[in-house]
CSV table of C-alpha atoms in Angstrom, one decimal:
chain,number,residue,atom,x,y,z
Y,167,MET,CA,-15.9,-6.5,26.0
Y,168,SER,CA,-15.8,-7.2,22.3
Y,169,GLU,CA,-14.8,-5.2,19.3
Y,170,ARG,CA,-16.4,-4.3,16.0
Y,171,LEU,CA,-15.2,-2.2,13.0
Y,172,LEU,CA,-16.4,1.3,12.6
Y,173,PRO,CA,-18.6,1.9,9.5
Y,174,MET,CA,-16.6,2.7,6.4
Y,175,PRO,CA,-16.7,6.4,5.5
Y,176,GLY,CA,-18.2,7.4,2.1
Y,177,ALA,CA,-14.7,8.7,0.9
Y,178,ASP,CA,-13.2,5.3,1.5
Y,179,ARG,CA,-16.1,3.6,-0.4
Y,180,HIS,CA,-15.5,5.9,-3.3
Y,181,LEU,CA,-11.8,5.3,-3.2
Y,182,ILE,CA,-12.3,1.5,-3.3
Y,183,GLY,CA,-14.8,1.9,-6.2
Y,184,GLY,CA,-12.2,4.0,-8.1
Y,185,ALA,CA,-9.6,1.3,-7.4
Y,186,CYS,CA,-11.8,-1.4,-8.8
Y,187,ALA,CA,-12.4,0.6,-12.0
Y,188,LEU,CA,-8.7,1.2,-12.4
Y,189,LEU,CA,-8.1,-2.6,-11.9
Y,190,VAL,CA,-10.4,-3.3,-14.8
Y,191,LEU,CA,-8.4,-0.9,-17.0
Y,192,LEU,CA,-5.2,-2.5,-15.9
Y,193,VAL,CA,-6.4,-6.0,-16.8
Y,194,LEU,CA,-7.1,-4.6,-20.3
Y,195,ALA,CA,-3.7,-3.0,-20.7
Y,196,PRO,CA,-2.0,-5.7,-22.7
Y,197,VAL,CA,-4.7,-5.3,-25.3
Y,198,VAL,CA,-4.5,-1.6,-25.8
Y,199,ALA,CA,-1.0,-0.5,-24.5
Y,200,PRO,CA,2.3,-0.9,-26.2
Y,201,ALA,CA,4.9,-3.6,-24.9
Y,202,LEU,CA,7.0,-0.9,-23.2
Y,203,VAL,CA,4.0,0.3,-21.1
Y,204,VAL,CA,3.2,-3.3,-20.1
Y,205,ASP,CA,6.7,-3.9,-19.0
Y,206,LYS,CA,6.7,-0.7,-16.9
Y,207,LEU,CA,3.4,-1.7,-15.3
Y,208,THR,CA,4.9,-5.1,-14.5
Y,209,GLN,CA,7.8,-3.4,-12.8
Y,210,LEU,CA,5.4,-1.2,-10.8
Y,211,GLY,CA,3.4,-4.2,-9.7
Y,212,ILE,CA,6.5,-5.8,-8.3
Y,213,TYR,CA,7.4,-2.7,-6.5
Y,214,VAL,CA,3.9,-2.6,-4.9
Y,215,LEU,CA,4.2,-6.2,-3.8
Y,216,LEU,CA,7.6,-5.5,-2.2
Y,217,ALA,CA,6.4,-2.3,-0.5
Y,218,PHE,CA,3.3,-3.9,1.1
Y,219,MET,CA,5.4,-6.8,2.4
Y,220,TRP,CA,7.9,-4.5,4.0
Y,221,ASN,CA,5.2,-2.3,5.5
Y,222,LEU,CA,3.4,-5.4,6.8
Y,223,LEU,CA,6.7,-6.4,8.5
Y,224,ALA,CA,8.0,-3.1,9.8
Y,225,GLY,CA,5.0,-0.8,9.8
Y,226,TYR,CA,2.6,-3.1,11.6
Y,227,ALA,CA,4.7,-5.8,13.4
Y,228,GLY,CA,7.7,-3.6,14.2
Y,229,LEU,CA,10.2,-6.0,12.6
Y,230,VAL,CA,12.6,-3.7,10.8
Y,231,SER,CA,14.6,-5.8,8.3
Y,232,VAL,CA,17.5,-4.6,6.1
Y,233,GLY,CA,17.9,-8.1,4.6
Y,234,GLN,CA,14.6,-8.8,2.8
Y,235,GLN,CA,16.6,-9.2,-0.3
Y,236,ALA,CA,17.4,-12.6,1.0
Y,237,PHE,CA,13.9,-13.8,0.1
Y,238,VAL,CA,13.8,-11.9,-3.2
Y,239,GLY,CA,17.0,-13.7,-4.3
Y,240,LEU,CA,16.0,-17.0,-2.8
Y,241,GLY,CA,12.7,-16.9,-4.6
Y,242,GLY,CA,14.5,-16.5,-8.0
Y,243,TYR,CA,17.1,-19.2,-7.2
Y,244,ALA,CA,14.3,-21.7,-6.1
Y,245,MET,CA,12.6,-21.0,-9.4
Y,246,VAL,CA,15.8,-21.7,-11.3
Y,247,ARG,CA,16.3,-24.9,-9.5
Y,248,LEU,CA,12.7,-26.1,-9.9
Y,249,VAL,CA,12.8,-25.4,-13.7
Y,250,GLU,CA,16.1,-27.3,-13.8
Y,251,ALA,CA,14.4,-30.2,-12.1
Y,252,GLY,CA,11.7,-30.3,-14.8
Y,253,VAL,CA,9.0,-28.1,-13.4
Y,254,GLY,CA,7.4,-25.7,-15.9
Y,255,PRO,CA,8.5,-22.1,-15.5
Y,256,PHE,CA,5.1,-20.7,-14.6
Y,257,PRO,CA,4.3,-23.5,-12.1
Y,258,ALA,CA,7.8,-22.9,-10.7
Y,259,LEU,CA,7.0,-19.2,-10.3
Y,260,VAL,CA,4.2,-19.9,-7.9
Y,261,LEU,CA,5.8,-23.0,-6.2
Y,262,ALA,CA,9.1,-21.3,-5.4
Y,263,PRO,CA,7.6,-18.8,-2.9
Y,264,VAL,CA,6.0,-21.7,-1.0
Y,265,LEU,CA,9.5,-23.3,-0.6
Y,266,VAL,CA,10.9,-20.0,0.6
Y,267,ALA,CA,8.0,-19.6,3.1
Y,268,GLY,CA,9.2,-23.0,4.6
Y,269,VAL,CA,12.8,-21.6,4.8
Y,270,ALA,CA,11.4,-18.4,6.5
Y,271,TRP,CA,9.4,-20.5,9.0
Y,272,LEU,CA,12.6,-22.3,10.0
Y,273,LEU,CA,14.5,-19.0,10.2
Y,274,ALA,CA,11.9,-17.4,12.4
Y,275,TRP,CA,12.8,-19.7,15.3
Y,276,PHE,CA,16.1,-18.0,15.5
Y,277,VAL,CA,15.8,-14.4,14.1
Y,278,LEU,CA,12.6,-13.5,15.9
Y,279,ARG,CA,14.1,-14.1,19.3
Y,280,LEU,CA,16.7,-11.4,18.6
Y,281,LYS,CA,16.3,-7.7,19.8
Y,282,ILE,CA,15.2,-5.1,17.1
Y,283,GLY,CA,18.7,-4.0,16.2
Y,284,GLU,CA,20.1,-7.5,16.2
Y,285,PHE,CA,17.2,-8.7,14.0
Y,286,ALA,CA,18.0,-6.1,11.4
Y,287,ILE,CA,21.6,-6.9,11.2
Y,288,ALA,CA,21.0,-10.6,11.3
Y,289,MET,CA,18.7,-10.4,8.3
Y,290,TRP,CA,21.4,-8.6,6.3
Y,291,VAL,CA,24.0,-11.2,7.2
Y,292,ILE,CA,21.7,-14.0,6.2
Y,293,ALA,CA,21.1,-12.4,2.9
Y,294,GLU,CA,24.8,-12.3,2.3
Y,295,VAL,CA,25.2,-15.9,3.4
Y,296,PHE,CA,22.5,-17.0,1.0
Y,297,ARG,CA,24.1,-15.1,-1.9
Y,298,GLN,CA,27.5,-16.8,-1.2
Y,299,VAL,CA,26.0,-20.2,-1.0
Y,300,VAL,CA,24.0,-19.8,-4.1
Y,301,MET,CA,27.1,-18.6,-6.0
Y,302,PHE,CA,28.8,-22.1,-5.2
Y,303,ASP,CA,26.0,-23.8,-7.2
Y,304,PRO,CA,27.6,-25.0,-10.5
Y,305,LEU,CA,24.2,-24.2,-12.2
Y,306,VAL,CA,24.5,-20.5,-11.2
Y,307,GLN,CA,28.3,-20.2,-12.2
Y,308,GLY,CA,29.2,-17.7,-9.6
Y,309,GLU,CA,28.4,-14.1,-10.6
Y,310,THR,CA,27.9,-15.2,-14.1
Y,311,GLY,CA,24.5,-16.4,-13.4
Y,312,THR,CA,22.1,-18.5,-15.5
Y,313,SER,CA,19.1,-18.0,-17.8
Y,314,LEU,CA,15.7,-19.5,-17.8
Y,315,ILE,CA,15.9,-20.8,-21.3
Y,316,ALA,CA,12.6,-22.6,-20.8
Y,317,LEU,CA,10.7,-19.3,-21.0
Y,318,ASN,CA,12.0,-18.9,-24.7
Y,319,ALA,CA,9.6,-21.7,-25.6
Y,320,PHE,CA,6.7,-19.2,-25.2
Y,321,ASP,CA,5.8,-16.5,-27.7
Y,322,PRO,CA,7.3,-13.2,-26.4
Y,323,GLU,CA,3.9,-11.4,-26.4
Y,324,VAL,CA,2.1,-14.3,-24.7
Y,325,ARG,CA,4.9,-14.5,-22.1
Y,326,ARG,CA,4.8,-10.7,-21.5
Y,327,THR,CA,1.0,-10.8,-21.0
Y,328,VAL,CA,1.0,-13.8,-18.6
Y,329,ILE,CA,3.8,-12.3,-16.5
Y,330,TYR,CA,2.0,-8.9,-16.3
Y,331,LEU,CA,-1.3,-10.5,-15.4
Y,332,LEU,CA,0.4,-12.7,-12.7
Y,333,THR,CA,2.1,-9.6,-11.3
Y,334,LEU,CA,-1.1,-7.6,-11.4
Y,335,ALA,CA,-2.9,-10.5,-9.5
Y,336,ALA,CA,0.0,-10.7,-7.0
Y,337,ALA,CA,0.0,-6.9,-6.3
Y,338,THR,CA,-3.8,-6.9,-6.0
Y,339,GLY,CA,-3.6,-9.9,-3.7
Y,340,ALA,CA,-1.1,-8.0,-1.6
Y,341,LEU,CA,-3.4,-5.0,-1.2
Y,342,VAL,CA,-6.6,-7.0,-0.5
Y,343,GLY,CA,-4.8,-9.6,1.7
Y,344,SER,CA,-3.1,-7.0,3.8
Y,345,TYR,CA,-6.3,-5.1,4.3
Y,346,LEU,CA,-8.2,-8.3,5.4
Y,347,LEU,CA,-5.3,-9.5,7.5
Y,348,LEU,CA,-4.9,-6.1,9.3
Y,349,ARG,CA,-8.5,-5.3,9.9
Y,350,GLY,CA,-9.0,-8.5,12.0
Y,351,ARG,CA,-7.6,-9.7,15.3
Y,352,LEU,CA,-4.2,-10.4,13.9
Y,353,GLY,CA,-3.8,-6.8,12.8
Y,354,ALA,CA,-4.6,-5.5,16.2
Y,355,GLU,CA,-2.3,-8.0,17.9
Y,356,ALA,CA,0.6,-7.0,15.5
Y,357,GLN,CA,0.1,-3.3,16.1
Y,358,ALA,CA,0.1,-4.0,19.9
Y,359,ILE,CA,3.3,-5.9,19.6
Y,360,ARG,CA,4.8,-3.0,17.6
Y,361,ASP,CA,3.8,-0.4,20.2
Y,362,ASP,CA,4.8,-2.4,23.3
Y,363,GLU,CA,5.7,-6.1,23.0
Y,364,GLU,CA,5.9,-6.7,26.7
Y,365,ALA,CA,2.5,-5.1,27.3
Y,366,ALA,CA,1.0,-7.1,24.5
Y,367,ALA,CA,2.3,-10.3,26.0
Y,368,ALA,CA,0.9,-9.3,29.4
Y,369,VAL,CA,-2.6,-9.2,28.0
Y,370,GLY,CA,-2.4,-12.6,26.4
Y,371,VAL,CA,-1.1,-11.9,22.9
Y,372,SER,CA,1.1,-14.8,21.5
Y,373,THR,CA,3.8,-12.4,20.3
Y,374,PHE,CA,6.0,-15.1,18.7
Y,375,ARG,CA,3.1,-16.7,16.8
Y,376,VAL,CA,2.0,-13.4,15.4
Y,377,LYS,CA,5.5,-12.2,14.4
Y,378,ARG,CA,6.3,-15.5,12.9
Y,379,LEU,CA,3.1,-15.5,10.7
Y,380,ILE,CA,3.9,-12.0,9.5
Y,381,PHE,CA,7.5,-12.8,8.9
Y,382,VAL,CA,6.6,-15.8,6.8
Y,383,VAL,CA,4.0,-14.0,4.8
Y,384,ALA,CA,6.4,-11.2,4.1
Y,385,ALA,CA,9.1,-13.6,3.1
Y,386,ALA,CA,6.8,-15.4,0.7
Y,387,GLY,CA,5.6,-12.1,-0.8
Y,388,CYS,CA,9.2,-11.0,-1.4
Y,389,ALA,CA,10.0,-14.4,-3.0
Y,390,LEU,CA,7.1,-14.0,-5.3
Y,391,ALA,CA,8.4,-10.6,-6.3
Y,392,GLY,CA,11.7,-12.3,-7.0
Y,393,THR,CA,10.2,-14.9,-9.3
Y,394,LEU,CA,8.1,-12.4,-11.2
Y,395,TRP,CA,11.2,-10.3,-11.6
Y,396,LEU,CA,13.2,-13.3,-12.9
Y,397,ALA,CA,10.4,-14.2,-15.3
Y,398,SER,CA,10.5,-10.8,-16.8
Y,399,ALA,CA,14.3,-10.5,-16.9
Y,400,ILE,CA,14.9,-14.2,-17.6
Y,401,THR,CA,18.5,-14.0,-16.4
Y,402,PHE,CA,19.3,-14.8,-12.8
Y,403,GLN,CA,22.5,-13.3,-11.2
Y,404,PRO,CA,23.3,-13.5,-7.5
Y,405,ARG,CA,24.5,-9.9,-7.3
Y,406,THR,CA,21.2,-8.7,-8.6
Y,407,GLY,CA,18.9,-11.2,-7.1
Y,408,PHE,CA,20.3,-10.7,-3.6
Y,409,GLY,CA,21.2,-7.0,-4.1
Y,410,ILE,CA,20.8,-4.5,-1.4
Y,411,GLN,CA,18.9,-2.3,-3.8
Y,412,TRP,CA,15.7,-4.3,-3.1
Y,413,THR,CA,15.7,-3.3,0.5
Y,414,VAL,CA,16.7,0.3,-0.4
Y,415,PHE,CA,13.6,0.4,-2.7
Y,416,MET,CA,11.4,-1.1,0.0
Y,417,LEU,CA,12.6,1.4,2.6
Y,418,PHE,CA,12.1,4.2,0.2
Y,419,MET,CA,8.6,3.2,-0.8
Y,420,VAL,CA,7.4,2.7,2.7
Y,421,LEU,CA,9.1,5.8,4.4
Y,422,THR,CA,8.0,8.2,1.6
Y,423,GLY,CA,4.5,6.8,1.3
Y,424,GLY,CA,3.8,6.4,5.0
Y,425,LEU,CA,5.1,3.7,7.4
Y,426,GLY,CA,2.3,1.9,9.1
Y,427,THR,CA,-0.4,3.3,6.8
Y,428,PHE,CA,-2.4,1.2,4.5
Y,429,ALA,CA,-2.2,3.4,1.3
Y,430,GLY,CA,1.4,4.6,1.9
Y,431,PRO,CA,3.2,1.7,0.2
Y,432,LEU,CA,1.1,2.1,-3.0
Y,433,VAL,CA,1.9,5.9,-3.0
Y,434,GLY,CA,5.6,5.2,-2.4
Y,435,ALA,CA,5.7,2.7,-5.2
Y,436,VAL,CA,4.3,5.1,-7.7
Y,437,LEU,CA,6.7,7.8,-6.6
Y,438,LEU,CA,9.7,5.4,-6.9
Y,439,MET,CA,8.6,4.5,-10.4
Y,440,ALA,CA,8.3,8.1,-11.4
Y,441,LEU,CA,11.8,8.9,-10.1
Y,442,GLN,CA,13.3,5.9,-11.9
Y,443,GLU,CA,11.8,7.2,-15.1
Y,444,LEU,CA,13.2,10.6,-14.5
Y,445,PHE,CA,16.7,9.9,-13.0
Y,446,GLY,CA,17.3,6.2,-13.4
Y,447,ASP,CA,19.9,6.7,-16.1
Y,448,ILE,CA,22.5,8.3,-13.8
Y,449,GLY,CA,23.5,5.1,-12.1
Y,450,ALA,CA,24.8,4.8,-8.6
Y,451,TRP,CA,24.0,8.5,-7.9
Y,452,TYR,CA,20.3,7.6,-8.5
Y,453,LEU,CA,20.4,5.1,-5.7
Y,454,PHE,CA,22.2,7.5,-3.5
Y,455,GLY,CA,19.5,10.0,-4.1
Y,456,VAL,CA,16.8,7.5,-3.3
Y,457,GLY,CA,18.5,6.7,0.0
Y,458,ALA,CA,19.0,10.3,0.9
Y,459,LEU,CA,15.4,11.2,0.1
Y,460,ALA,CA,14.2,8.3,2.3
Y,461,ILE,CA,16.3,9.5,5.2
Y,462,GLY,CA,14.9,13.0,4.6
Y,463,PHE,CA,11.3,11.7,4.9
Y,464,ALA,CA,12.2,9.7,8.0
Y,465,LEU,CA,13.7,12.9,9.7
Y,466,PHE,CA,11.4,15.5,8.6
Y,467,LEU,CA,8.2,13.9,7.4
Y,468,PRO,CA,8.0,10.6,9.4
Y,469,GLY,CA,4.4,9.9,8.5
Y,470,GLY,CA,5.2,10.1,4.8
Y,471,LEU,CA,2.9,11.6,2.2
Y,472,VAL,CA,-0.1,9.7,3.4
Y,473,GLY,CA,0.6,10.8,7.0
Y,474,ALA,CA,0.8,14.4,5.9
Y,475,LEU,CA,-2.5,14.1,4.1
Y,476,SER,CA,-4.1,12.4,7.1
Y,477,ARG,CA,-3.1,15.3,9.3
Y,478,ARG,CA,-4.7,17.7,6.9
Y,479,GLN,CA,-7.9,15.7,6.6
Y,480,GLY,CA,-8.1,14.6,10.2
Y,481,ARG,CA,-8.2,10.9,9.3
Y,482,GLU,CA,-6.2,8.2,7.4
Y,483,PRO,CA,-7.7,6.8,4.2
Y,484,LEU,CA,-8.7,3.2,4.6
Y,485,THR,CA,-7.8,3.1,8.2
Y,486,MET,CA,-8.7,0.0,10.2
Y,487,ARG,CA,-10.1,1.6,13.4
Y,488,ARG,CA,-12.1,-0.4,15.9
Y,489,LEU,CA,-14.8,0.4,18.3
Y,490,LEU,CA,-15.1,-1.4,21.6
Y,491,ALA,CA,-18.5,-2.3,22.7
Y,492,ASP,CA,-19.7,-3.6,26.0
Y,493,THR,CA,-21.6,-6.8,25.3
Y,494,ARG,CA,-22.4,-7.8,28.8
Y,495,ARG,CA,-26.1,-8.2,29.6
């Protein structure tokens, strides 16, 4: 037996064509849009990147983490340290996630051997440990934090444009990379592990290998989001970099958009951005509302917005379904 992909429906081809046209417009945004709009689009791109990483981890591999802020903060801290060591800020922005991926690879040997609930709690504890350790660094000065003064050497408009284009490239890479990753054998193996890990292992799936790869990719993606956020904010503070709000945002985007769907994280990121624009000024109550809404979706609309749309249309947009074909002669 072998497997091949089903032909792509016409609706999906049109959706991809529209996305490509939108991407061209987004590339031109710094030329035609005001600075405030470019900053908001940068923020949205970071949210898209985070949402796809958490969905890859939890929605497809079944690894529910409430401590992904560990890698967001560690990415920012690694960038600060690289710049202090003499690396340029933009090379450091790209190099830091690679270093964080190495840390995640080492952590995987421990955390991926835990049960689901233990894994979730362990990741939250690890995030707190990282935050406390980073605060002891004299460069960071505890909760005071530090600034990437090296970025001030660049013209503000040039800096804004470069950060925006890097964020757009990262978000686009998350979309395309996730699609290519999940439509192949690794995607099928990850979903088999999510549905029944023991059964997947019984048919020859190397469960630890698959989970470790996805865990490391998700960590590197979160770290990249952390470096992009730091580049746009300039100031690094442990309380913000390792803040639980990052995981709250990831949970919200994936649960409202559609856990385990391809388009769900994108829909959830747009929804989160819209809610921030409308209610972001009310402070802690806003975060409470975001969390409550995410819980409401999990209880009453578990498939999220994309799941609800899929039930009405009878299929999920951009689904990666396979067709088994007998190749014996």
